[in-house]
């Protein structure tokens, strides 16, 4: 309690800046860095894949842990991609976790009573002319849909927040607005963010989290129009990936990136139990032109909010509910006609031995049938080739419960999230040509 009163005292001393201007309607383009590709990283491709596989299972467990808590919990933690931008005026460079599984944008702030190690200085509101506190009268101050926010009017009209994540990362602090600056010289004003004074857990060597979920606190929800898109380059290439916000989030008629193919669109499905996630209606799977006999209920969202299928930028592997995965696994073994590896690589459930081959074999086309659209994957979008190990492994695994379309299957595909139309659209693309 003494620490809380101390925070209130310090907040009362902050200078109240004029109300920040409304969110800009312009579009923005940002580059994304893979968490294992940061400067100074010496991981080999095989090591990066193994680390990403381990994070996939950790993220799956953390996402499902949300269903058993009372306070709003999101997932951040060890995600796959980091985004760099500037905050405040003058701009302070920050690098944050890009998380489609949460809503709040936040960074660690001075005074930091509890902090997580980060590679750059803490944000200090005293140094920014564009910082502005959110008063208790602001509707965001009492919105508990995805974070716990509340008014402390007796302590100086302060809007405080508290949220935790599935990996037990936690942040507490003050809700405010700021200006965000991007690498192309553009900026957006009046962005609501969390200034974290008590933070603990893990941030993957970053300064905070950028929530890209469906809730009103997320960055895309604060844009005009409320949409974003990304294009992930292949994990075995050094080219940067890209994130597009607002008006620049457009598939361009399927021509941007020159990947060919037509645009597919499928609606998002609401889940009141987990409102931040992007649920999709996965109705079936085909392999090599054969529609698999998977029970219709395998990927469906249950009335209690369990199961279902989400698309997630922060999970590497695709993880399917076990009944559906078992059918796919059996058919893949049948059609591949390759010897099974005696001991699959760590984290992989299914690997084939290629010790007598000098090149990867042909594999059947995999198709995920969504409501209104088919997402097609050639060999390199669902199999991982390890020539040194003499293996080719499936980047799809099975566990009970929630199914997740991971980012390995999203490589070289331009994917657009439209929060206003409530639709996900996608088209094949050469993401290193953006």
Short mmCIF file of C-alpha atoms in Angstrom, two decimals:
data_model
loop_
_atom_site.label_atom_id
_atom_site.label_comp_id
_atom_site.label_asym_id
_atom_site.label_seq_id
_atom_site.Cartn_x
_atom_site.Cartn_y
_atom_site.Cartn_z
CA UNK A 1 0.00 0.00 0.00
CA UNK A 2 2.89 2.35 0.75
CA UNK A 3 4.21 1.87 -2.80
CA UNK A 4 0.78 2.61 -4.27
CA UNK A 5 0.49 5.85 -2.29
CA UNK A 6 4.02 6.77 -3.38
CA UNK A 7 3.02 6.26 -7.01
CA UNK A 8 -0.05 8.44 -6.55
CA UNK A 9 2.09 11.14 -4.99
CA UNK A 10 4.52 11.14 -7.90
CA UNK A 11 1.71 11.14 -10.44
CA UNK A 12 0.19 14.21 -8.82
CA UNK A 13 3.44 16.01 -9.49
CA UNK A 14 3.31 15.32 -13.24
CA UNK A 15 2.52 18.24 -15.48
CA UNK A 16 -0.80 17.79 -17.28
CA UNK A 17 -0.20 18.39 -20.98
CA UNK A 18 -2.94 19.50 -23.38
CA UNK A 19 -5.15 16.71 -24.67
CA UNK A 20 -3.42 14.84 -27.47
CA UNK A 21 -4.84 15.16 -30.97
CA UNK A 22 -6.98 12.43 -32.46
CA UNK A 23 -5.48 9.41 -34.14
CA UNK A 24 -4.12 10.10 -37.58
CA UNK A 25 -5.91 8.60 -40.58
CA UNK A 26 -2.66 8.03 -42.49
CA UNK A 27 -1.15 4.62 -43.09
CA UNK A 28 2.14 3.35 -41.74
CA UNK A 29 4.73 0.78 -42.71
CA UNK A 30 7.06 -0.85 -40.19
CA UNK A 31 9.74 -3.51 -40.35
CA UNK A 32 9.61 -6.57 -38.14
CA UNK A 33 12.58 -8.36 -36.60
CA UNK A 34 12.44 -12.02 -35.66
CA UNK A 35 13.18 -12.43 -31.96
CA UNK A 36 16.11 -14.77 -32.74
CA UNK A 37 17.50 -12.53 -35.50
CA UNK A 38 18.37 -9.51 -33.36
CA UNK A 39 21.75 -7.85 -33.63
CA UNK A 40 24.44 -10.05 -32.12
CA UNK A 41 22.41 -13.25 -32.45
CA UNK A 42 24.54 -16.24 -33.41
CA UNK A 43 21.82 -18.89 -33.68
CA UNK A 44 21.98 -21.24 -36.64
CA UNK A 45 18.83 -21.92 -38.66
CA UNK A 46 18.38 -25.26 -36.91
CA UNK A 47 18.74 -23.61 -33.49
CA UNK A 48 16.25 -20.89 -34.41
CA UNK A 49 13.70 -23.49 -35.48
CA UNK A 50 14.16 -25.52 -32.30
CA UNK A 51 13.74 -22.41 -30.14
CA UNK A 52 10.62 -21.41 -32.10
CA UNK A 53 9.14 -24.90 -31.68
CA UNK A 54 9.60 -24.71 -27.90
CA UNK A 55 7.97 -21.27 -27.82
CA UNK A 56 5.00 -22.64 -29.79
CA UNK A 57 4.14 -25.12 -27.06
CA UNK A 58 4.70 -22.54 -24.31
CA UNK A 59 2.43 -20.04 -26.07
CA UNK A 60 -0.29 -22.67 -26.56
CA UNK A 61 -0.27 -23.48 -22.83
CA UNK A 62 -0.33 -19.80 -21.89
CA UNK A 63 -3.22 -18.98 -24.24
CA UNK A 64 -5.36 -21.79 -22.83
CA UNK A 65 -4.51 -20.74 -19.27
CA UNK A 66 -6.57 -17.58 -19.85
CA UNK A 67 -9.82 -19.48 -19.51
CA UNK A 68 -9.31 -20.18 -15.80
CA UNK A 69 -8.68 -16.68 -14.44
CA UNK A 70 -10.95 -13.90 -13.21
CA UNK A 71 -8.95 -10.80 -14.14
CA UNK A 72 -8.26 -10.11 -17.83
CA UNK A 73 -5.20 -12.04 -18.99
CA UNK A 74 -3.54 -11.80 -22.38
CA UNK A 75 -0.54 -13.47 -23.94
CA UNK A 76 2.72 -11.68 -24.67
CA UNK A 77 5.94 -13.15 -23.37
CA UNK A 78 8.29 -14.90 -25.74
CA UNK A 79 6.68 -14.15 -29.07
CA UNK A 80 8.25 -14.40 -32.51
CA UNK A 81 8.45 -10.82 -33.81
CA UNK A 82 9.62 -7.47 -32.45
CA UNK A 83 8.65 -4.06 -33.84
CA UNK A 84 10.72 -0.89 -33.46
CA UNK A 85 9.30 2.63 -33.25
CA UNK A 86 9.65 5.86 -31.30
CA UNK A 87 7.48 7.13 -28.45
CA UNK A 88 7.07 10.70 -27.21
CA UNK A 89 8.34 14.11 -28.34
CA UNK A 90 11.25 13.99 -28.86
CA UNK A 91 10.99 10.36 -29.85
CA UNK A 92 12.57 7.71 -27.62
CA UNK A 93 13.45 4.56 -29.62
CA UNK A 94 11.74 1.43 -28.25
CA UNK A 95 11.44 -2.17 -29.40
CA UNK A 96 8.34 -4.08 -28.39
CA UNK A 97 6.80 -7.52 -28.78
CA UNK A 98 4.19 -7.67 -31.54
CA UNK A 99 1.29 -9.64 -30.06
CA UNK A 100 -1.98 -10.47 -31.84
CA UNK A 101 -3.13 -12.19 -28.63
CA UNK A 102 -3.46 -9.06 -26.48
CA UNK A 103 -4.74 -5.49 -26.70
CA UNK A 104 -2.78 -3.08 -24.53
CA UNK A 105 0.19 -1.09 -25.83
CA UNK A 106 2.61 -0.51 -22.97
CA UNK A 107 6.20 0.23 -22.14
CA UNK A 108 8.25 0.40 -18.95
CA UNK A 109 8.32 3.91 -17.49
CA UNK A 110 10.15 6.12 -15.00
CA UNK A 111 9.72 5.84 -12.04
CA UNK A 112 10.08 2.06 -12.32
CA UNK A 113 9.53 0.47 -8.91
CA UNK A 114 9.80 -3.03 -10.41
CA UNK A 115 11.35 -3.54 -13.83
CA UNK A 116 12.28 -6.15 -16.41
CA UNK A 117 15.78 -5.84 -17.96
CA UNK A 118 15.60 -4.04 -21.30
CA UNK A 119 18.21 -2.99 -23.89
CA UNK A 120 17.39 0.73 -23.96
CA UNK A 121 16.51 3.58 -21.53
CA UNK A 122 13.14 3.65 -19.80
CA UNK A 123 10.51 6.05 -21.13
CA UNK A 124 10.18 9.19 -18.97
CA UNK A 125 7.01 11.26 -19.34
CA UNK A 126 8.84 14.35 -18.00
CA UNK A 127 10.93 14.35 -21.19
CA UNK A 128 7.99 14.30 -23.61
CA UNK A 129 5.89 17.30 -24.65
CA UNK A 130 3.21 15.07 -26.22
CA UNK A 131 2.46 13.01 -23.11
CA UNK A 132 -1.02 13.41 -21.64
CA UNK A 133 -2.73 11.58 -18.78
CA UNK A 134 -6.16 10.02 -19.32
CA UNK A 135 -8.73 11.45 -16.87
CA UNK A 136 -11.29 9.35 -15.04
CA UNK A 137 -14.02 10.72 -17.31
CA UNK A 138 -12.49 8.96 -20.33
CA UNK A 139 -14.56 5.84 -21.25
CA UNK A 140 -11.35 3.81 -21.55
CA UNK A 141 -10.76 4.26 -17.84
CA UNK A 142 -13.61 1.94 -16.87
CA UNK A 143 -13.28 -0.55 -19.75
CA UNK A 144 -12.44 -3.94 -18.28
CA UNK A 145 -12.99 -5.94 -21.47
CA UNK A 146 -9.36 -6.93 -21.95
CA UNK A 147 -7.41 -5.17 -19.17
CA UNK A 148 -8.27 -4.10 -15.63
CA UNK A 149 -8.50 -0.29 -15.64
CA UNK A 150 -9.96 1.83 -12.89
CA UNK A 151 -10.20 5.41 -11.65
CA UNK A 152 -8.31 6.80 -8.66
CA UNK A 153 -10.13 10.14 -8.49
CA UNK A 154 -9.32 10.69 -4.82
CA UNK A 155 -5.65 10.60 -5.70
CA UNK A 156 -5.75 13.20 -8.47
CA UNK A 157 -8.01 11.98 -11.28
CA UNK A 158 -5.69 9.15 -12.30
CA UNK A 159 -6.61 6.25 -14.57
CA UNK A 160 -4.66 3.18 -13.49
CA UNK A 161 -4.39 -0.22 -15.15
CA UNK A 162 -3.27 -3.72 -14.26
CA UNK A 163 -2.91 -6.70 -16.57
CA UNK A 164 -1.10 -10.02 -16.62
CA UNK A 165 -0.13 -12.45 -19.34
CA UNK A 166 -0.26 -16.20 -19.71
CA UNK A 167 3.49 -16.55 -19.11
CA UNK A 168 3.05 -14.71 -15.76
CA UNK A 169 4.42 -11.40 -17.05
CA UNK A 170 2.60 -8.56 -15.26
CA UNK A 171 2.42 -4.80 -15.61
CA UNK A 172 0.78 -2.05 -13.50
CA UNK A 173 0.79 1.66 -14.11
CA UNK A 174 -1.00 4.65 -15.58
CA UNK A 175 -3.06 4.96 -18.77
CA UNK A 176 -2.06 7.95 -20.89
CA UNK A 177 -1.79 9.09 -24.49
CA UNK A 178 1.34 9.64 -26.55
CA UNK A 179 2.66 10.14 -30.05
CA UNK A 180 4.21 7.13 -31.79
CA UNK A 181 6.80 7.65 -34.53
CA UNK A 182 7.64 5.18 -37.27
CA UNK A 183 10.68 4.57 -39.44
CA UNK A 184 9.20 6.11 -42.57
CA UNK A 185 8.96 9.50 -40.85
CA UNK A 186 5.24 9.27 -40.13
CA UNK A 187 3.62 9.48 -36.71
CA UNK A 188 0.31 8.93 -34.98
CA UNK A 189 -0.94 11.14 -32.17
CA UNK A 190 -3.15 10.44 -29.19
CA UNK A 191 -2.41 6.72 -28.90
CA UNK A 192 -3.63 5.28 -25.61
CA UNK A 193 -0.88 3.30 -23.90
CA UNK A 194 0.12 1.95 -20.53
CA UNK A 195 3.00 3.56 -18.67
CA UNK A 196 4.24 0.64 -16.58
CA UNK A 197 5.74 1.38 -13.14
CA UNK A 198 5.56 -2.16 -11.72
CA UNK A 199 6.59 -4.80 -14.24
CA UNK A 200 7.88 -8.34 -13.87
CA UNK A 201 8.27 -11.39 -16.08
CA UNK A 202 9.89 -11.55 -19.53
CA UNK A 203 9.97 -9.19 -22.53
CA UNK A 204 12.30 -11.04 -24.93
CA UNK A 205 14.92 -8.29 -24.71
CA UNK A 206 12.39 -5.57 -25.58
CA UNK A 207 10.80 -2.63 -23.73
CA UNK A 208 7.12 -3.61 -23.75
CA UNK A 209 4.29 -5.09 -25.78
CA UNK A 210 2.26 -3.78 -28.71
CA UNK A 211 -1.20 -5.37 -28.50
CA UNK A 212 -2.66 -6.13 -31.93
CA UNK A 213 -5.78 -7.97 -30.73
CA UNK A 214 -9.46 -7.29 -31.34
CA UNK A 215 -10.10 -5.13 -28.24
CA UNK A 216 -10.45 -1.34 -28.24
CA UNK A 217 -7.06 -0.75 -26.56
CA UNK A 218 -5.10 -2.42 -29.37
CA UNK A 219 -3.07 -0.44 -31.89
CA UNK A 220 -5.18 -1.40 -34.94
CA UNK A 221 -8.40 -0.54 -33.07
CA UNK A 222 -7.05 2.98 -32.51
CA UNK A 223 -6.29 3.51 -36.20
CA UNK A 224 -8.50 4.93 -38.92
CA UNK A 225 -9.33 2.63 -40.62
CA UNK A 226 -8.95 -0.06 -37.94
CA UNK A 227 -6.96 -2.62 -39.88
CA UNK A 228 -3.45 -3.97 -40.31
CA UNK A 229 -1.58 -6.48 -42.43
CA UNK A 230 1.76 -8.22 -42.39
CA UNK A 231 3.94 -10.26 -44.70
CA UNK A 232 6.42 -12.66 -43.11
CA UNK A 233 9.51 -13.61 -45.08
CA UNK A 234 10.81 -17.17 -44.95
CA UNK A 235 12.67 -18.11 -41.78
CA UNK A 236 15.63 -19.28 -43.87
CA UNK A 237 16.09 -15.86 -45.50
CA UNK A 238 17.61 -12.74 -43.99
CA UNK A 239 15.11 -10.30 -45.54
CA UNK A 240 13.02 -8.27 -43.08
CA UNK A 241 9.29 -8.78 -42.68
CA UNK A 242 6.80 -5.92 -42.83
CA UNK A 243 3.79 -4.66 -40.90
CA UNK A 244 1.29 -2.24 -42.47
CA UNK A 245 -1.15 -0.10 -40.45
CA UNK A 246 -4.25 1.87 -41.40
CA UNK A 247 -4.63 2.89 -45.03
CA UNK A 248 -1.37 1.16 -46.04
CA UNK A 249 -2.82 -2.17 -44.94
CA UNK A 250 -4.08 -3.29 -48.33
CA UNK A 251 -3.61 -6.46 -50.35
CA UNK A 252 -3.44 -4.35 -53.50
CA UNK A 253 -5.64 -6.58 -55.57
CA UNK A 254 -3.29 -9.47 -54.91
CA UNK A 255 -0.45 -7.80 -56.87
CA UNK A 256 1.71 -6.47 -54.03
CA UNK A 257 4.77 -8.71 -53.64
CA UNK A 258 4.05 -10.54 -56.91
CA UNK A 259 3.17 -13.90 -55.34
CA UNK A 260 0.29 -14.70 -57.66
CA UNK A 261 -2.96 -16.35 -56.69
CA UNK A 262 -6.31 -14.91 -55.74
CA UNK A 263 -7.39 -13.21 -52.53
CA UNK A 264 -9.29 -15.33 -50.02
CA UNK A 265 -11.46 -13.94 -47.23
CA UNK A 266 -13.04 -15.55 -44.19
CA UNK A 267 -14.96 -13.97 -41.28
CA UNK A 268 -13.73 -13.72 -37.72
CA UNK A 269 -15.78 -15.51 -35.09
CA UNK A 270 -16.41 -13.74 -31.76
CA UNK A 271 -15.55 -15.53 -28.52
CA UNK A 272 -16.65 -13.61 -25.41
CA UNK A 273 -14.41 -15.81 -23.27
CA UNK A 274 -11.29 -14.73 -25.19
CA UNK A 275 -12.27 -11.48 -26.95
CA UNK A 276 -8.75 -10.49 -28.00
CA UNK A 277 -8.02 -13.50 -30.21
CA UNK A 278 -8.80 -13.83 -33.91
CA UNK A 279 -10.98 -16.93 -34.17
CA UNK A 280 -11.64 -18.48 -37.59
CA UNK A 281 -14.01 -21.16 -38.82
CA UNK A 282 -11.79 -24.06 -39.95
CA UNK A 283 -14.25 -26.56 -41.42
CA UNK A 284 -11.95 -29.16 -42.95
CA UNK A 285 -8.53 -30.20 -44.30
CA UNK A 286 -7.44 -31.80 -47.59
CA UNK A 287 -4.13 -33.44 -48.43
CA UNK A 288 -3.10 -34.29 -51.97
CA UNK A 289 -6.63 -33.64 -53.22
CA UNK A 290 -8.19 -35.96 -50.63
CA UNK A 291 -10.71 -34.45 -48.20
CA UNK A 292 -9.84 -35.94 -44.82
CA UNK A 293 -12.55 -37.58 -42.65
CA UNK A 294 -12.11 -35.20 -39.73
CA UNK A 295 -15.04 -34.82 -37.33
CA UNK A 296 -16.83 -31.48 -37.87
CA UNK A 297 -16.47 -30.70 -34.17
CA UNK A 298 -12.66 -31.03 -34.17
CA UNK A 299 -11.95 -27.36 -34.85
CA UNK A 300 -15.24 -25.75 -33.85
CA UNK A 301 -15.59 -23.20 -31.05
CA UNK A 302 -17.61 -24.63 -28.17
CA UNK A 303 -20.37 -22.64 -26.41
CA UNK A 304 -18.20 -22.40 -23.27
CA UNK A 305 -15.40 -20.71 -25.26
CA UNK A 306 -13.13 -23.75 -25.45
CA UNK A 307 -11.54 -25.31 -28.55
CA UNK A 308 -11.95 -23.35 -31.78
CA UNK A 309 -9.23 -22.15 -34.15
CA UNK A 310 -7.24 -18.92 -34.02
CA UNK A 311 -4.66 -17.33 -36.29
CA UNK A 312 -1.64 -16.08 -34.37
CA UNK A 313 1.48 -14.19 -35.40
CA UNK A 314 3.37 -15.24 -32.27
CA UNK A 315 3.13 -19.04 -32.56
CA UNK A 316 5.63 -20.71 -34.88
CA UNK A 317 4.08 -24.14 -35.47
CA UNK A 318 0.50 -24.88 -36.43
CA UNK A 319 -1.14 -26.80 -33.59
CA UNK A 320 -4.32 -28.78 -34.25
CA UNK A 321 -6.83 -30.31 -31.89
CA UNK A 322 -5.76 -33.94 -31.46
CA UNK A 323 -8.70 -35.71 -33.19
CA UNK A 324 -8.16 -33.68 -36.36
CA UNK A 325 -4.38 -33.91 -36.20
CA UNK A 326 -4.41 -37.71 -35.86
CA UNK A 327 -6.31 -38.03 -39.14
CA UNK A 328 -3.92 -35.63 -40.92
CA UNK A 329 -0.84 -37.38 -39.52
CA UNK A 330 -2.03 -40.80 -40.69
CA UNK A 331 -2.77 -39.53 -44.20
CA UNK A 332 0.55 -37.68 -44.44
CA UNK A 333 2.45 -40.86 -43.61
CA UNK A 334 0.40 -42.73 -46.22
CA UNK A 335 0.94 -40.21 -49.02
CA UNK A 336 4.58 -39.36 -48.28
CA UNK A 337 5.73 -42.98 -48.61
CA UNK A 338 8.93 -42.22 -46.77
CA UNK A 339 10.56 -44.07 -43.86
CA UNK A 340 9.73 -42.61 -40.47
CA UNK A 341 12.63 -41.22 -38.46
CA UNK A 342 13.31 -43.32 -35.39
CA UNK A 343 13.81 -40.28 -33.15
CA UNK A 344 12.26 -37.02 -34.42
CA UNK A 345 13.96 -33.73 -33.68
CA UNK A 346 13.04 -32.16 -30.34
CA UNK A 347 9.55 -30.73 -30.46
CA UNK A 348 8.54 -32.37 -33.75
CA UNK A 349 5.99 -35.16 -33.66
CA UNK A 350 6.50 -36.44 -37.21
CA UNK A 351 9.75 -36.66 -39.17
CA UNK A 352 10.77 -38.68 -42.22
CA UNK A 353 14.27 -40.00 -42.87
CA UNK A 354 16.03 -38.72 -46.00
CA UNK A 355 19.46 -40.26 -45.47
CA UNK A 356 19.49 -41.81 -48.94
CA UNK A 357 18.28 -38.64 -50.68
CA UNK A 358 20.27 -35.63 -51.83
CA UNK A 359 17.29 -33.28 -52.12
CA UNK A 360 13.92 -32.88 -50.37
CA UNK A 361 11.13 -35.05 -51.79
CA UNK A 362 7.93 -33.85 -53.37
CA UNK A 363 5.06 -33.63 -50.91
CA UNK A 364 1.30 -33.35 -51.46
CA UNK A 365 -0.46 -30.00 -51.32
CA UNK A 366 -2.10 -29.25 -47.98
CA UNK A 367 -5.34 -27.22 -47.91
CA UNK A 368 -7.10 -25.69 -44.92
CA UNK A 369 -10.77 -25.12 -45.74
CA UNK A 370 -12.11 -22.04 -43.95
CA UNK A 371 -15.57 -20.58 -44.15
CA UNK A 372 -15.57 -18.94 -47.61
CA UNK A 373 -11.89 -19.50 -48.49
CA UNK A 374 -9.19 -22.13 -48.92
CA UNK A 375 -5.64 -21.58 -47.69
CA UNK A 376 -3.17 -23.68 -49.67
CA UNK A 377 0.27 -24.82 -48.55
CA UNK A 378 2.99 -26.34 -50.68
CA UNK A 379 5.72 -28.49 -49.14
CA UNK A 380 7.89 -25.70 -47.75
CA UNK A 381 4.91 -24.12 -45.95
CA UNK A 382 4.23 -27.11 -43.71
CA UNK A 383 7.39 -29.25 -43.83
CA UNK A 384 10.85 -28.28 -42.54
CA UNK A 385 13.84 -29.72 -44.36
CA UNK A 386 17.02 -30.42 -42.40
CA UNK A 387 19.68 -31.59 -44.87
CA UNK A 388 22.39 -31.91 -42.21
CA UNK A 389 20.16 -34.12 -40.08
CA UNK A 390 18.84 -36.04 -43.10
CA UNK A 391 15.26 -35.32 -42.05
CA UNK A 392 12.13 -33.58 -43.21
CA UNK A 393 9.70 -32.79 -40.39
CA UNK A 394 6.11 -31.61 -40.19
CA UNK A 395 5.64 -28.11 -38.77
CA UNK A 396 2.22 -29.20 -37.53
CA UNK A 397 1.57 -30.85 -34.19
CA UNK A 398 -1.40 -32.01 -32.18
CA UNK A 399 -2.65 -31.31 -28.65
CA UNK A 400 -6.04 -31.32 -27.02
CA UNK A 401 -8.14 -28.16 -27.18
CA UNK A 402 -7.44 -24.94 -29.08
CA UNK A 403 -6.11 -25.09 -32.66
CA UNK A 404 -3.63 -22.40 -33.78
CA UNK A 405 -2.61 -21.42 -37.31
CA UNK A 406 1.05 -20.58 -36.72
CA UNK A 407 3.34 -18.18 -38.51
CA UNK A 408 5.38 -20.86 -40.33
CA UNK A 409 2.29 -21.52 -42.44
CA UNK A 410 1.87 -17.76 -42.90
CA UNK A 411 5.28 -17.20 -44.52
CA UNK A 412 5.21 -15.53 -47.94
CA UNK A 413 1.54 -14.74 -47.55
CA UNK A 414 0.18 -11.21 -47.20
CA UNK A 415 -2.46 -11.34 -44.47
CA UNK A 416 -4.92 -8.52 -43.74
CA UNK A 417 -6.94 -8.13 -40.53
CA UNK A 418 -9.94 -5.83 -41.00
CA UNK A 419 -11.52 -5.08 -37.63
CA UNK A 420 -14.32 -2.98 -39.11
CA UNK A 421 -15.44 -5.56 -41.68
CA UNK A 422 -14.64 -8.39 -39.22
CA UNK A 423 -12.80 -10.31 -41.93
CA UNK A 424 -9.40 -11.92 -42.48
CA UNK A 425 -8.09 -11.76 -46.06
CA UNK A 426 -4.96 -13.34 -47.49
CA UNK A 427 -3.07 -13.81 -50.73
CA UNK A 428 0.25 -15.53 -51.66
CA UNK A 429 3.11 -13.03 -51.91
CA UNK A 430 6.87 -12.74 -52.21
CA UNK A 431 7.32 -10.93 -48.91
CA UNK A 432 11.00 -10.10 -49.47
CA UNK A 433 9.97 -7.89 -52.44
CA UNK A 434 7.88 -5.44 -50.39
#
